[in-house]
Amino acid sequence: MIRRIICAFSFFAVTDVLAAEDKAGGPVLDTASIFSWVLSTFVILSLIVALAYLLKKTRFVKVNKGTLGIENQLYVGPKQRVVIVKAGSKRVLLGVTQNQITYLTDVDDVKLEFERIMSGADEQTQKSVKENDSTKGE
């Protein structure tokens, strides 16, 4: 892909030089024009490489539209990570290394359970405050 882009830019640059030679009627290959051409080619190629790197790192393009996918991951070392994989409605925690994948546990919906616990604790707190208020009033 990158080779095709480089060939296309080279082709357009050569045609520009040849066209300029026909118009001017004199030598076109002076030091300033060669330096300008090399600098502009380097800048364009640098932009292409930088954009490709950013797209790869940000994973901006997501191709996977299926029900199986990585929901979250945490790197714990070089080529070692912990991954939450979602398959349909089930979520599984896996340990991934360079040589193997290890099943760790199923992942429950921790947020819902936390909210349930907190709402129960909140009700108990309100009851204890009411009891304290009633005993102080007597």
Coordinates of N, CA and C in Angstrom, one line a residue:
M1 N 0.8 -1.2 0.0 CA 0.0 0.0 0.0 C 0.9 1.2 0.0
I2 N 1.8 1.3 0.9 CA 2.7 2.4 1.0 C 3.6 2.5 -0.2
R3 N 4.0 1.4 -0.8 CA 4.8 1.4 -2.0 C 4.0 2.0 -3.2
R4 N 2.7 1.8 -3.3 CA 1.9 2.3 -4.3 C 1.8 3.9 -4.2
I5 N 1.7 4.3 -2.9 CA 1.6 5.7 -2.7 C 2.9 6.4 -3.0
I6 N 4.0 5.8 -2.6 CA 5.3 6.4 -3.0 C 5.5 6.5 -4.5
C7 N 5.1 5.4 -5.2 CA 5.2 5.4 -6.6 C 4.4 6.5 -7.3
A8 N 3.2 6.7 -6.7 CA 2.3 7.7 -7.3 C 2.9 9.1 -7.1
F9 N 3.4 9.4 -5.9 CA 4.0 10.7 -5.6 C 5.2 10.9 -6.5
S10 N 6.0 9.8 -6.6 CA 7.2 10.0 -7.5 C 6.8 10.3 -8.9
F11 N 5.8 9.6 -9.4 CA 5.3 9.8 -10.8 C 4.9 11.3 -11.0
F12 N 4.1 11.8 -10.0 CA 3.6 13.1 -10.2 C 4.8 14.1 -10.1
A13 N 5.7 13.9 -9.2 CA 6.9 14.8 -9.1 C 7.7 14.8 -10.4
V14 N 7.9 13.6 -11.0 CA 8.7 13.6 -12.2 C 7.9 14.3 -13.4
T15 N 6.6 14.1 -13.4 CA 5.9 14.8 -14.5 C 5.9 16.3 -14.3
D16 N 5.9 16.8 -13.0 CA 6.0 18.2 -12.8 C 7.4 18.8 -13.2
V17 N 8.4 18.0 -13.0 CA 9.8 18.5 -13.4 C 9.9 18.5 -14.9
L18 N 9.4 17.5 -15.6 CA 9.4 17.5 -17.0 C 8.6 18.6 -17.6
A19 N 7.4 18.8 -17.1 CA 6.6 19.9 -17.6 C 7.2 21.3 -17.4
A20 N 7.9 21.5 -16.2 CA 8.6 22.7 -16.0 C 9.7 22.9 -16.9
E21 N 10.4 21.9 -17.3 CA 11.5 21.9 -18.2 C 11.0 22.4 -19.6
D22 N 9.9 21.9 -20.0 CA 9.4 22.3 -21.3 C 9.0 23.8 -21.3
K23 N 8.4 24.3 -20.2 CA 7.9 25.6 -20.2 C 9.1 26.6 -20.1
A24 N 10.1 26.3 -19.3 CA 11.2 27.3 -19.1 C 12.2 27.2 -20.2
G25 N 12.4 26.1 -20.8 CA 13.3 26.0 -21.8 C 14.8 25.9 -21.4
G26 N 15.0 25.9 -20.1 CA 16.3 25.9 -19.5 C 16.5 24.8 -18.5
P27 N 17.6 24.7 -17.8 CA 17.8 23.7 -16.8 C 16.9 23.8 -15.6
V28 N 16.2 22.7 -15.3 CA 15.3 22.7 -14.2 C 15.9 22.1 -12.9
L29 N 16.9 21.3 -13.1 CA 17.5 20.6 -12.0 C 18.5 21.4 -11.3
D30 N 18.1 22.5 -10.7 CA 19.1 23.3 -9.8 C 18.9 22.8 -8.4
T31 N 19.8 23.2 -7.6 CA 19.9 22.7 -6.2 C 18.7 23.0 -5.4
A32 N 18.1 24.2 -5.6 CA 17.0 24.6 -4.8 C 15.7 23.8 -5.1
S33 N 15.5 23.5 -6.4 CA 14.3 22.7 -6.7 C 14.5 21.3 -6.3
I34 N 15.7 20.7 -6.3 CA 15.9 19.3 -5.9 C 15.7 19.3 -4.3
F35 N 16.2 20.3 -3.6 CA 16.1 20.3 -2.2 C 14.6 20.5 -1.8
S36 N 13.9 21.3 -2.5 CA 12.5 21.5 -2.3 C 11.7 20.3 -2.5
W37 N 12.0 19.6 -3.6 CA 11.3 18.3 -3.9 C 11.5 17.2 -2.8
V38 N 12.8 17.1 -2.4 CA 13.1 16.1 -1.4 C 12.5 16.4 -0.1
L39 N 12.5 17.7 0.3 CA 11.9 18.1 1.6 C 10.4 17.9 1.5
S40 N 9.7 18.2 0.5 CA 8.3 18.1 0.4 C 7.9 16.6 0.4
T41 N 8.7 15.8 -0.3 CA 8.4 14.3 -0.3 C 8.6 13.7 1.1
F42 N 9.7 14.2 1.8 CA 9.9 13.7 3.2 C 8.8 14.1 4.1
V43 N 8.3 15.3 4.0 CA 7.2 15.8 4.8 C 5.9 15.0 4.6
I44 N 5.6 14.7 3.3 CA 4.4 13.9 3.0 C 4.5 12.5 3.5
L45 N 5.6 11.9 3.3 CA 5.8 10.5 3.8 C 5.8 10.5 5.3
S46 N 6.3 11.5 6.0 CA 6.3 11.5 7.4 C 4.8 11.6 7.9
L47 N 4.0 12.4 7.3 CA 2.6 12.6 7.6 C 1.9 11.2 7.5
I48 N 2.2 10.5 6.4 CA 1.5 9.2 6.1 C 1.9 8.2 7.2
V49 N 3.2 8.2 7.6 CA 3.6 7.2 8.6 C 3.0 7.6 10.0
A50 N 3.0 8.9 10.3 CA 2.4 9.4 11.6 C 0.9 9.0 11.7
L51 N 0.2 9.3 10.6 CA -1.3 8.9 10.6 C -1.5 7.4 10.7
A52 N -0.7 6.6 10.0 CA -0.8 5.2 10.2 C -0.5 4.7 11.6
Y53 N 0.5 5.3 12.2 CA 0.8 5.0 13.6 C -0.3 5.3 14.5
L54 N -0.9 6.5 14.4 CA -2.0 7.0 15.2 C -3.2 6.1 15.1
L55 N -3.5 5.7 13.8 CA -4.7 4.9 13.6 C -4.5 3.5 14.3
K56 N -3.3 3.0 14.2 CA -3.0 1.7 14.8 C -3.1 1.8 16.3
K57 N -2.6 2.8 16.9 CA -2.5 2.9 18.4 C -3.9 3.2 19.0
T58 N -4.7 4.1 18.3 CA -6.0 4.4 18.8 C -7.1 3.4 18.5
R59 N -6.8 2.6 17.6 CA -7.8 1.6 17.1 C -9.1 2.3 16.7
F60 N -8.9 3.4 16.0 CA -10.0 4.2 15.5 C -11.0 3.4 14.6
V61 N -10.4 2.6 13.8 CA -11.2 1.8 12.9 C -11.5 0.4 13.5
K62 N -12.7 0.2 13.8 CA -13.1 -1.1 14.4 C -13.9 -1.9 13.3
V63 N -13.4 -3.0 13.0 CA -14.0 -3.8 11.9 C -14.9 -4.9 12.5
N64 N -14.7 -5.3 13.7 CA -15.5 -6.4 14.3 C -16.9 -5.9 14.7
K65 N -17.9 -6.5 14.1 CA -19.3 -6.1 14.4 C -20.0 -7.3 15.0
G66 N -19.3 -8.4 15.3 CA -19.9 -9.6 15.9 C -20.2 -9.4 17.4
T67 N -20.6 -10.6 17.9 CA -21.0 -10.6 19.4 C -19.8 -10.9 20.2
L68 N -18.7 -11.3 19.7 CA -17.5 -11.6 20.4 C -16.5 -10.5 20.3
G69 N -16.0 -10.0 21.4 CA -15.0 -8.9 21.3 C -14.3 -8.6 22.7
I70 N -13.2 -7.9 22.6 CA -12.5 -7.5 23.8 C -13.2 -6.2 24.4
E71 N -13.7 -6.3 25.6 CA -14.4 -5.2 26.2 C -13.4 -4.2 26.9
N72 N -12.4 -4.8 27.5 CA -11.4 -4.0 28.2 C -10.1 -4.8 28.4
Q73 N -9.0 -4.2 28.5 CA -7.7 -4.9 28.8 C -6.8 -4.1 29.6
L74 N -5.9 -4.7 30.3 CA -4.9 -4.1 31.2 C -3.6 -4.8 31.0
Y75 N -2.6 -4.0 30.6 CA -1.3 -4.6 30.4 C -0.6 -4.7 31.8
V76 N -0.1 -5.9 32.1 CA 0.6 -6.1 33.4 C 2.1 -6.4 33.2
G77 N 2.5 -6.5 32.0 CA 3.9 -6.7 31.7 C 4.2 -6.8 30.2
P78 N 5.4 -6.9 29.8 CA 5.6 -7.0 28.4 C 5.0 -8.3 27.8
K79 N 4.1 -8.1 26.9 CA 3.4 -9.2 26.2 C 2.5 -10.0 27.2
Q80 N 2.1 -9.3 28.3 CA 1.2 -10.0 29.3 C 0.1 -9.0 29.6
R81 N -1.1 -9.5 29.6 CA -2.3 -8.6 29.9 C -3.4 -9.4 30.4
V82 N -4.3 -8.7 31.0 CA -5.6 -9.3 31.5 C -6.7 -8.7 30.7
V83 N -7.6 -9.5 30.2 CA -8.6 -9.1 29.2 C -10.0 -9.5 29.6
I84 N -10.9 -8.6 29.4 CA -12.3 -9.0 29.6 C -12.9 -9.2 28.2
V85 N -13.3 -10.4 27.9 CA -13.9 -10.7 26.6 C -15.4 -10.9 26.8
K86 N -16.1 -10.2 25.9 CA -17.6 -10.3 25.9 C -18.1 -11.2 24.8
A87 N -18.8 -12.2 25.1 CA -19.4 -13.2 24.2 C -20.9 -13.2 24.4
G88 N -21.6 -12.5 23.5 CA -23.0 -12.3 23.7 C -23.3 -11.5 25.0
S89 N -24.0 -12.1 26.0 CA -24.2 -11.4 27.2 C -23.3 -11.9 28.3
K90 N -22.4 -12.8 28.1 CA -21.5 -13.3 29.1 C -20.1 -12.6 29.0
R91 N -19.5 -12.3 30.1 CA -18.2 -11.6 30.2 C -17.3 -12.5 30.9
V92 N -16.0 -12.7 30.4 CA -15.1 -13.6 30.9 C -13.7 -12.9 31.1
L93 N -13.1 -13.1 32.2 CA -11.7 -12.5 32.5 C -10.7 -13.5 32.1
L94 N -9.8 -13.2 31.2 CA -8.7 -14.0 30.7 C -7.3 -13.4 31.0
G95 N -6.4 -14.3 31.2 CA -5.0 -13.8 31.3 C -4.3 -14.2 30.0
V96 N -3.7 -13.3 29.3 CA -3.1 -13.5 28.0 C -1.6 -13.2 28.1
T97 N -0.8 -14.2 27.7 CA 0.6 -14.1 27.6 C 1.0 -14.4 26.1
Q98 N 2.3 -14.4 25.9 CA 2.8 -14.6 24.5 C 2.5 -16.1 24.1
N99 N 2.6 -17.0 25.1 CA 2.4 -18.4 24.7 C 1.1 -19.1 25.1
Q100 N 0.3 -18.4 25.9 CA -1.0 -19.1 26.3 C -2.0 -18.1 26.7
I101 N -3.3 -18.6 26.8 CA -4.4 -17.8 27.3 C -5.0 -18.6 28.4
T102 N -5.2 -18.0 29.6 CA -5.7 -18.7 30.8 C -7.0 -18.1 31.2
Y103 N -8.0 -19.0 31.4 CA -9.3 -18.6 32.0 C -9.1 -18.2 33.4
L104 N -9.5 -17.0 33.8 CA -9.4 -16.6 35.2 C -10.8 -16.7 36.0
T105 N -11.8 -16.1 35.4 CA -13.1 -16.1 36.1 C -14.2 -15.5 35.2
D106 N -15.4 -15.7 35.6 CA -16.5 -15.0 34.9 C -16.6 -13.6 35.6
V107 N -17.0 -12.7 34.8 CA -17.2 -11.3 35.4 C -18.6 -11.0 35.5
D108 N -19.1 -10.7 36.8 CA -20.4 -10.3 37.1 C -20.5 -8.8 36.8
D109 N -21.8 -8.4 36.8 CA -21.9 -6.9 36.6 C -21.7 -6.3 38.0
V110 N -20.5 -5.9 38.3 CA -20.1 -5.4 39.6 C -20.8 -4.1 39.9
K111 N -21.1 -3.2 38.9 CA -21.7 -1.9 39.1 C -23.1 -2.1 39.7
L112 N -23.9 -3.0 39.1 CA -25.3 -3.3 39.7 C -25.2 -3.8 41.1
E113 N -24.3 -4.7 41.3 CA -24.2 -5.3 42.7 C -23.8 -4.2 43.7
F114 N -22.8 -3.4 43.3 CA -22.4 -2.3 44.1 C -23.5 -1.4 44.5
E115 N -24.3 -1.0 43.5 CA -25.5 -0.1 43.7 C -26.5 -0.8 44.6
R116 N -26.7 -2.1 44.5 CA -27.6 -2.8 45.3 C -27.2 -2.8 46.8
I117 N -25.9 -3.0 47.0 CA -25.3 -3.0 48.3 C -25.4 -1.7 48.9
M118 N -25.1 -0.7 48.1 CA -25.1 0.7 48.6 C -26.5 1.2 49.0
S119 N -27.5 0.8 48.2 CA -28.9 1.2 48.5 C -29.3 0.5 49.8
G120 N -28.9 -0.8 50.0 CA -29.2 -1.4 51.3 C -28.5 -0.8 52.5
A121 N -27.3 -0.4 52.3 CA -26.5 0.3 53.3 C -27.2 1.7 53.6
D122 N -27.6 2.3 52.6 CA -28.2 3.6 52.7 C -29.5 3.5 53.5
E123 N -30.3 2.5 53.3 CA -31.6 2.3 54.0 C -31.2 2.0 55.5
Q124 N -30.2 1.2 55.8 CA -29.8 0.9 57.2 C -29.3 2.2 57.9
T125 N -28.6 3.0 57.1 CA -28.1 4.3 57.7 C -29.3 5.2 58.1
Q126 N -30.3 5.3 57.2 CA -31.4 6.1 57.5 C -32.2 5.6 58.7
K127 N -32.3 4.2 58.8 CA -33.0 3.6 60.0 C -32.3 3.9 61.3
S128 N -31.0 3.8 61.2 CA -30.2 4.1 62.5 C -30.3 5.6 62.8
V129 N -30.3 6.5 61.9 CA -30.4 7.9 62.2 C -31.8 8.2 62.8
K130 N -32.9 7.5 62.3 CA -34.2 7.7 62.8 C -34.3 7.2 64.3
E131 N -33.6 6.0 64.5 CA -33.6 5.4 65.9 C -32.9 6.4 66.8
N132 N -31.8 6.9 66.4 CA -31.0 7.8 67.3 C -31.8 9.1 67.6
D133 N -32.5 9.6 66.6 CA -33.3 10.8 66.8 C -34.4 10.5 67.8
S134 N -35.0 9.4 67.6 CA -36.2 9.0 68.5 C -35.7 8.8 70.0
T135 N -34.5 8.2 70.2 CA -34.0 8.0 71.5 C -33.5 9.3 72.1
K136 N -33.1 10.3 71.4 CA -32.7 11.6 71.9 C -33.9 12.4 72.3
G137 N -35.0 12.2 71.6 CA -36.2 13.0 71.9 C -36.8 12.6 73.2
E138 N -36.6 11.4 73.7 CA -37.2 10.9 74.9 C -36.5 11.3 76.1

